[in-house]
Amino acid sequence: MQELDELRRLLANTTQRFTHYQNLPPSLLCKYGYDLLGEYTPEQLSLDASRLKFLEKHVGLQGLKVTEIGSNLGFFCLQLAETHQAVVTGFEPIESYARASTLMARLLSLPEENCQFISSGVTLSNISFIDNCDLAIELNVMHHAGSLFDCEVVENSGGWLQYATKRLAAIREKARYLYFQTGNMRNGKPLFASEDSIEVVSKILDDSGWSVDTVGMLKDLSTYNLDYESYLMSDIDEIPRYQCRRNPQTDKVEYLNLQTSSKTFLATGLGNRPLWICS
């Protein structure tokens, strides 16, 4: 099959940034076989299914109009379109990823009018051109502002915190709900301390006009139980805080839980980043 062959070639390409970040849709693997898609294996923590599960737990997704900014290989868009009959649009600046996502949608027989991927990034200036939607998803995009996009805009905004507030306020004008996650490092330097993520990001969301409905955080970092616990802002003191650093000797990421003083060593980051569902 020509489309499947093209998808294999795109997945095998590791020259692009952010390769091997997402899982492939389980239904695609079941339909075409795990071996048919080559040797594609995510190299990040396998959190896509857990993040989707957390979203499904707190938001009624059936038939929603969804826009994802930075859709990578389209895991969330494809799952929402197939499982919840959501009408989804994914914006992905890396052309080969947008193309791979489109091919997967076709291979899953998803109607093009219900699931489309646009090879474009979303800057602060063009958020206003996005269609209104029920749910906006932006996962681990924001911390790259000032490095991979909107470099001058971040500087002219007075810094990353001010830019982040403006960006989320602009998204607020377009969506009823927001599903959000951001890292704290840019070009190897911290935008804020990882253990301060709850306080820093909640203030950005509040200042941009969003109301936090639920916060998700991994309480158990064992690789067999990467499920997100749900917290209200009234439970803020109960939310785990993690200090993170990559150990240069082992090349592992060391997570220190400041509540329990327990340490966990994992291959990659992401485990310290809270999830936010806002309205």
CSV table of C-alpha atoms in Angstrom, one decimal:
chain,number,residue,atom,x,y,z
A,1,MET,CA,0.0,0.0,0.0
A,2,GLN,CA,1.5,3.3,-1.2
A,3,GLU,CA,0.3,5.3,1.8
A,4,LEU,CA,1.6,2.8,4.3
A,5,ASP,CA,5.0,2.7,2.6
A,6,GLU,CA,5.2,6.5,2.7
A,7,LEU,CA,4.3,6.5,6.4
A,8,ARG,CA,7.1,4.0,7.1
A,9,ARG,CA,9.6,6.2,5.4
A,10,LEU,CA,8.5,9.3,7.3
A,11,LEU,CA,8.6,7.5,10.7
A,12,ALA,CA,12.1,6.2,9.9
A,13,ASN,CA,13.4,9.7,9.4
A,14,THR,CA,15.3,10.8,12.5
A,15,THR,CA,16.9,13.9,11.1
A,16,GLN,CA,14.1,16.2,12.3
A,17,ARG,CA,13.8,17.7,15.7
A,18,PHE,CA,11.3,16.0,18.1
A,19,THR,CA,11.5,12.6,16.5
A,20,HIS,CA,10.2,9.6,18.4
A,21,TYR,CA,8.2,11.8,20.8
A,22,GLN,CA,4.7,10.3,20.5
A,23,ASN,CA,3.1,6.9,20.5
A,24,LEU,CA,1.3,5.7,17.4
A,25,PRO,CA,-2.5,5.2,17.7
A,26,PRO,CA,-3.2,1.7,19.1
A,27,SER,CA,-5.9,1.1,16.5
A,28,LEU,CA,-3.4,1.8,13.7
A,29,LEU,CA,-0.9,-0.8,15.1
A,30,CYS,CA,-3.7,-3.3,15.5
A,31,LYS,CA,-5.0,-2.8,12.0
A,32,TYR,CA,-1.7,-2.9,10.2
A,33,GLY,CA,0.5,-4.9,12.6
A,34,TYR,CA,3.3,-3.7,14.8
A,35,ASP,CA,6.0,-4.9,12.5
A,36,LEU,CA,4.5,-3.2,9.4
A,37,LEU,CA,5.3,0.2,10.7
A,38,GLY,CA,9.0,-0.5,10.9
A,39,GLU,CA,11.0,0.0,14.1
A,40,TYR,CA,9.4,3.2,15.3
A,41,THR,CA,9.7,3.4,19.1
A,42,PRO,CA,9.0,6.5,21.2
A,43,GLU,CA,12.1,7.6,23.1
A,44,GLN,CA,10.3,9.8,25.6
A,45,LEU,CA,8.4,8.7,28.6
A,46,SER,CA,5.3,6.9,27.4
A,47,LEU,CA,2.8,9.4,28.7
A,48,ASP,CA,0.5,10.0,25.7
A,49,ALA,CA,-2.0,7.3,26.8
A,50,SER,CA,-1.9,8.6,30.4
A,51,ARG,CA,-2.4,12.2,29.3
A,52,LEU,CA,-5.4,11.2,27.1
A,53,LYS,CA,-6.9,9.2,29.9
A,54,PHE,CA,-6.6,12.2,32.2
A,55,LEU,CA,-8.3,14.5,29.6
A,56,GLU,CA,-11.1,11.9,29.1
A,57,LYS,CA,-11.7,11.7,32.8
A,58,HIS,CA,-12.4,15.4,33.2
A,59,VAL,CA,-13.8,16.7,29.9
A,60,GLY,CA,-16.8,15.3,27.9
A,61,LEU,CA,-15.1,15.0,24.5
A,62,GLN,CA,-17.9,13.5,22.3
A,63,GLY,CA,-18.3,15.6,19.1
A,64,LEU,CA,-16.2,18.5,20.3
A,65,LYS,CA,-14.4,20.8,17.9
A,66,VAL,CA,-10.8,20.6,18.9
A,67,THR,CA,-7.7,22.5,17.9
A,68,GLU,CA,-4.2,21.2,18.8
A,69,ILE,CA,-1.2,23.5,18.6
A,70,GLY,CA,1.9,21.5,18.1
A,71,SER,CA,0.3,18.1,17.2
A,72,ASN,CA,3.6,16.3,16.4
A,73,LEU,CA,2.5,12.9,15.0
A,74,GLY,CA,-1.2,13.6,15.8
A,75,PHE,CA,-1.7,11.1,18.6
A,76,PHE,CA,-4.3,13.2,20.5
A,77,CYS,CA,-6.1,14.4,17.4
A,78,LEU,CA,-6.3,11.0,15.9
A,79,GLN,CA,-7.5,9.4,19.1
A,80,LEU,CA,-10.1,12.1,19.7
A,81,ALA,CA,-11.4,11.9,16.2
A,82,GLU,CA,-11.7,8.1,16.2
A,83,THR,CA,-12.8,7.4,19.7
A,84,HIS,CA,-14.9,10.5,20.5
A,85,GLN,CA,-16.0,11.6,17.0
A,86,ALA,CA,-14.4,15.0,17.7
A,87,VAL,CA,-13.8,17.4,14.8
A,88,VAL,CA,-10.1,18.0,15.1
A,89,THR,CA,-7.5,20.3,13.5
A,90,GLY,CA,-3.8,19.8,14.3
A,91,PHE,CA,-1.2,22.5,13.6
A,92,GLU,CA,2.3,21.1,13.2
A,93,PRO,CA,5.2,23.2,11.9
A,94,ILE,CA,7.3,20.1,10.9
A,95,GLU,CA,5.9,19.3,7.5
A,96,SER,CA,6.8,15.5,7.6
A,97,TYR,CA,4.9,15.1,10.9
A,98,ALA,CA,1.8,16.8,9.5
A,99,ARG,CA,2.0,14.6,6.5
A,100,ALA,CA,2.5,11.5,8.6
A,101,SER,CA,-0.5,12.5,10.7
A,102,THR,CA,-2.6,12.9,7.5
A,103,LEU,CA,-1.6,9.5,6.3
A,104,MET,CA,-2.5,7.9,9.6
A,105,ALA,CA,-5.9,9.6,9.4
A,106,ARG,CA,-6.5,8.1,6.0
A,107,LEU,CA,-5.3,4.7,7.0
A,108,LEU,CA,-7.8,4.8,9.9
A,109,SER,CA,-10.5,5.9,7.4
A,110,LEU,CA,-11.2,9.1,9.3
A,111,PRO,CA,-13.2,11.6,7.2
A,112,GLU,CA,-11.0,14.5,6.0
A,113,GLU,CA,-13.5,17.1,7.1
A,114,ASN,CA,-13.4,15.7,10.6
A,115,CYS,CA,-9.6,15.3,11.0
A,116,GLN,CA,-7.1,17.6,9.3
A,117,PHE,CA,-3.5,18.5,9.9
A,118,ILE,CA,-2.0,21.8,8.8
A,119,SER,CA,1.8,22.1,8.3
A,120,SER,CA,2.2,25.4,10.2
A,121,GLY,CA,3.2,26.7,13.5
A,122,VAL,CA,1.0,29.0,15.6
A,123,THR,CA,2.6,32.2,16.6
A,124,LEU,CA,1.2,34.9,18.8
A,125,SER,CA,0.3,37.0,15.7
A,126,ASN,CA,-1.7,34.3,13.9
A,127,ILE,CA,-3.7,32.9,16.8
A,128,SER,CA,-6.4,35.3,15.9
A,129,PHE,CA,-6.8,33.6,12.5
A,130,ILE,CA,-7.6,30.2,14.1
A,131,ASP,CA,-11.2,29.1,14.0
A,132,ASN,CA,-13.1,29.1,17.3
A,133,CYS,CA,-13.2,25.7,19.0
A,134,ASP,CA,-14.5,23.9,22.1
A,135,LEU,CA,-11.1,22.7,23.2
A,136,ALA,CA,-7.6,24.0,22.6
A,137,ILE,CA,-4.7,21.6,23.3
A,138,GLU,CA,-1.2,22.9,23.7
A,139,LEU,CA,1.2,20.4,25.2
A,140,ASN,CA,4.9,21.3,25.7
A,141,VAL,CA,5.1,24.0,23.1
A,142,MET,CA,5.2,27.2,25.2
A,143,HIS,CA,8.7,26.8,26.6
A,144,HIS,CA,10.1,26.8,23.1
A,145,ALA,CA,8.8,30.4,22.5
A,146,GLY,CA,11.8,32.7,22.2
A,147,SER,CA,13.9,29.9,20.9
A,148,LEU,CA,12.2,28.1,18.0
A,149,PHE,CA,9.5,30.7,17.3
A,150,ASP,CA,8.4,34.2,18.2
A,151,CYS,CA,11.9,35.1,19.3
A,152,GLU,CA,11.6,38.9,18.8
A,153,VAL,CA,8.0,38.8,20.1
A,154,VAL,CA,9.1,37.2,23.4
A,155,GLU,CA,11.9,39.8,23.8
A,156,ASN,CA,9.5,42.7,22.9
A,157,SER,CA,6.9,41.4,25.3
A,158,GLY,CA,9.2,41.9,28.3
A,159,GLY,CA,10.3,38.3,28.6
A,160,TRP,CA,8.9,34.8,28.5
A,161,LEU,CA,6.4,35.1,31.4
A,162,GLN,CA,4.7,38.1,29.9
A,163,TYR,CA,4.7,36.5,26.5
A,164,ALA,CA,3.2,33.3,27.9
A,165,THR,CA,0.4,35.3,29.5
A,166,LYS,CA,-0.4,37.1,26.2
A,167,ARG,CA,-0.3,33.8,24.2
A,168,LEU,CA,-2.7,32.1,26.6
A,169,ALA,CA,-5.0,35.1,26.7
A,170,ALA,CA,-5.2,35.0,22.9
A,171,ILE,CA,-6.1,31.3,23.0
A,172,ARG,CA,-8.7,32.2,25.6
A,173,GLU,CA,-10.5,34.2,22.9
A,174,LYS,CA,-10.7,31.2,20.7
A,175,ALA,CA,-11.6,28.3,23.0
A,176,ARG,CA,-14.0,27.3,25.8
A,177,TYR,CA,-11.6,24.8,27.3
A,178,LEU,CA,-7.8,24.5,27.4
A,179,TYR,CA,-5.6,21.4,27.9
A,180,PHE,CA,-2.1,22.7,28.6
A,181,GLN,CA,1.3,21.6,29.6
A,182,THR,CA,4.7,23.3,29.4
A,183,GLY,CA,8.3,22.6,30.3
A,184,ASN,CA,10.5,24.9,32.2
A,185,MET,CA,13.7,24.7,30.2
A,186,ARG,CA,14.7,26.7,27.1
A,187,ASN,CA,18.0,26.1,25.4
A,188,GLY,CA,19.3,24.3,28.4
A,189,LYS,CA,18.5,27.2,30.8
A,190,PRO,CA,15.6,27.3,33.2
A,191,LEU,CA,12.7,29.7,32.6
A,192,PHE,CA,11.6,28.9,36.2
A,193,ALA,CA,12.5,26.2,38.7
A,194,SER,CA,10.7,22.9,38.0
A,195,GLU,CA,9.6,22.6,41.7
A,196,ASP,CA,7.8,26.0,41.2
A,197,SER,CA,5.8,24.9,38.2
A,198,ILE,CA,2.4,24.8,40.0
A,199,GLU,CA,2.8,28.3,41.3
A,200,VAL,CA,4.3,29.9,38.2
A,201,VAL,CA,2.0,28.3,35.6
A,202,SER,CA,-1.2,28.8,37.7
A,203,LYS,CA,-0.4,32.5,37.9
A,204,ILE,CA,0.1,32.7,34.1
A,205,LEU,CA,-3.2,31.0,33.5
A,206,ASP,CA,-5.0,33.2,36.0
A,207,ASP,CA,-3.4,36.4,34.6
A,208,SER,CA,-4.5,35.3,31.1
A,209,GLY,CA,-8.1,34.8,32.1
A,210,TRP,CA,-8.3,31.1,32.4
A,211,SER,CA,-9.9,29.4,35.4
A,212,VAL,CA,-8.1,26.2,36.5
A,213,ASP,CA,-10.6,23.3,36.8
A,214,THR,CA,-8.2,20.4,37.4
A,215,VAL,CA,-4.4,19.9,37.8
A,216,GLY,CA,-2.8,16.6,36.9
A,217,MET,CA,0.5,15.4,38.3
A,218,LEU,CA,2.3,12.1,38.4
A,219,LYS,CA,2.5,10.9,42.0
A,220,ASP,CA,4.2,7.6,41.2
A,221,LEU,CA,7.1,7.8,38.8
A,222,SER,CA,7.6,4.0,38.5
A,223,THR,CA,7.5,3.1,34.8
A,224,TYR,CA,4.6,0.6,35.4
A,225,ASN,CA,2.3,3.3,36.9
A,226,LEU,CA,2.5,6.5,35.0
A,227,ASP,CA,-1.0,7.7,35.7
A,228,TYR,CA,-1.9,11.3,36.6
A,229,GLU,CA,-3.5,12.1,40.0
A,230,SER,CA,-6.2,14.8,39.9
A,231,TYR,CA,-6.1,17.9,42.1
A,232,LEU,CA,-8.1,21.0,42.6
A,233,MET,CA,-6.3,24.3,43.2
A,234,SER,CA,-7.7,24.1,46.8
A,235,ASP,CA,-5.4,21.0,47.1
A,236,ILE,CA,-2.4,22.9,46.0
A,237,ASP,CA,-0.2,21.9,48.9
A,238,GLU,CA,-0.8,18.3,48.2
A,239,ILE,CA,0.4,18.4,44.6
A,240,PRO,CA,3.9,16.7,44.3
A,241,ARG,CA,6.8,18.9,43.5
A,242,TYR,CA,9.9,17.6,41.7
A,243,GLN,CA,13.4,18.8,41.3
A,244,CYS,CA,14.9,17.5,38.1
A,245,ARG,CA,18.4,17.2,36.7
A,246,ARG,CA,20.2,15.1,34.1
A,247,ASN,CA,23.0,13.1,35.6
A,248,PRO,CA,25.9,13.5,33.2
A,249,GLN,CA,27.5,10.2,34.4
A,250,THR,CA,24.4,8.0,33.8
A,251,ASP,CA,22.6,10.3,31.3
A,252,LYS,CA,19.4,9.6,33.3
A,253,VAL,CA,17.0,12.3,34.5
A,254,GLU,CA,17.0,12.3,38.3
A,255,TYR,CA,13.6,13.2,39.9
A,256,LEU,CA,13.6,14.3,43.5
A,257,ASN,CA,10.1,14.3,45.1
A,258,LEU,CA,10.3,17.2,47.6
A,259,GLN,CA,7.4,15.8,49.6
A,260,THR,CA,8.8,12.3,50.1
A,261,SER,CA,12.5,12.9,49.4
A,262,SER,CA,12.3,9.8,47.2
A,263,LYS,CA,14.5,9.7,44.0
A,264,THR,CA,13.6,8.2,40.7
A,265,PHE,CA,15.9,7.8,37.7
A,266,LEU,CA,14.3,7.8,34.2
A,267,ALA,CA,15.6,8.0,30.7
A,268,THR,CA,13.9,11.3,29.9
A,269,GLY,CA,12.1,14.3,31.4
A,270,LEU,CA,8.4,15.3,31.2
A,271,GLY,CA,7.5,13.5,34.4
A,272,ASN,CA,7.7,16.7,36.5
A,273,ARG,CA,5.4,18.7,34.3
A,274,PRO,CA,1.8,19.3,35.6
A,275,LEU,CA,-1.2,19.1,33.3
A,276,TRP,CA,-3.8,21.8,33.3
A,277,ILE,CA,-7.5,21.7,32.4
A,278,CYS,CA,-9.0,25.1,32.3
A,279,SER,CA,-12.2,26.9,31.3
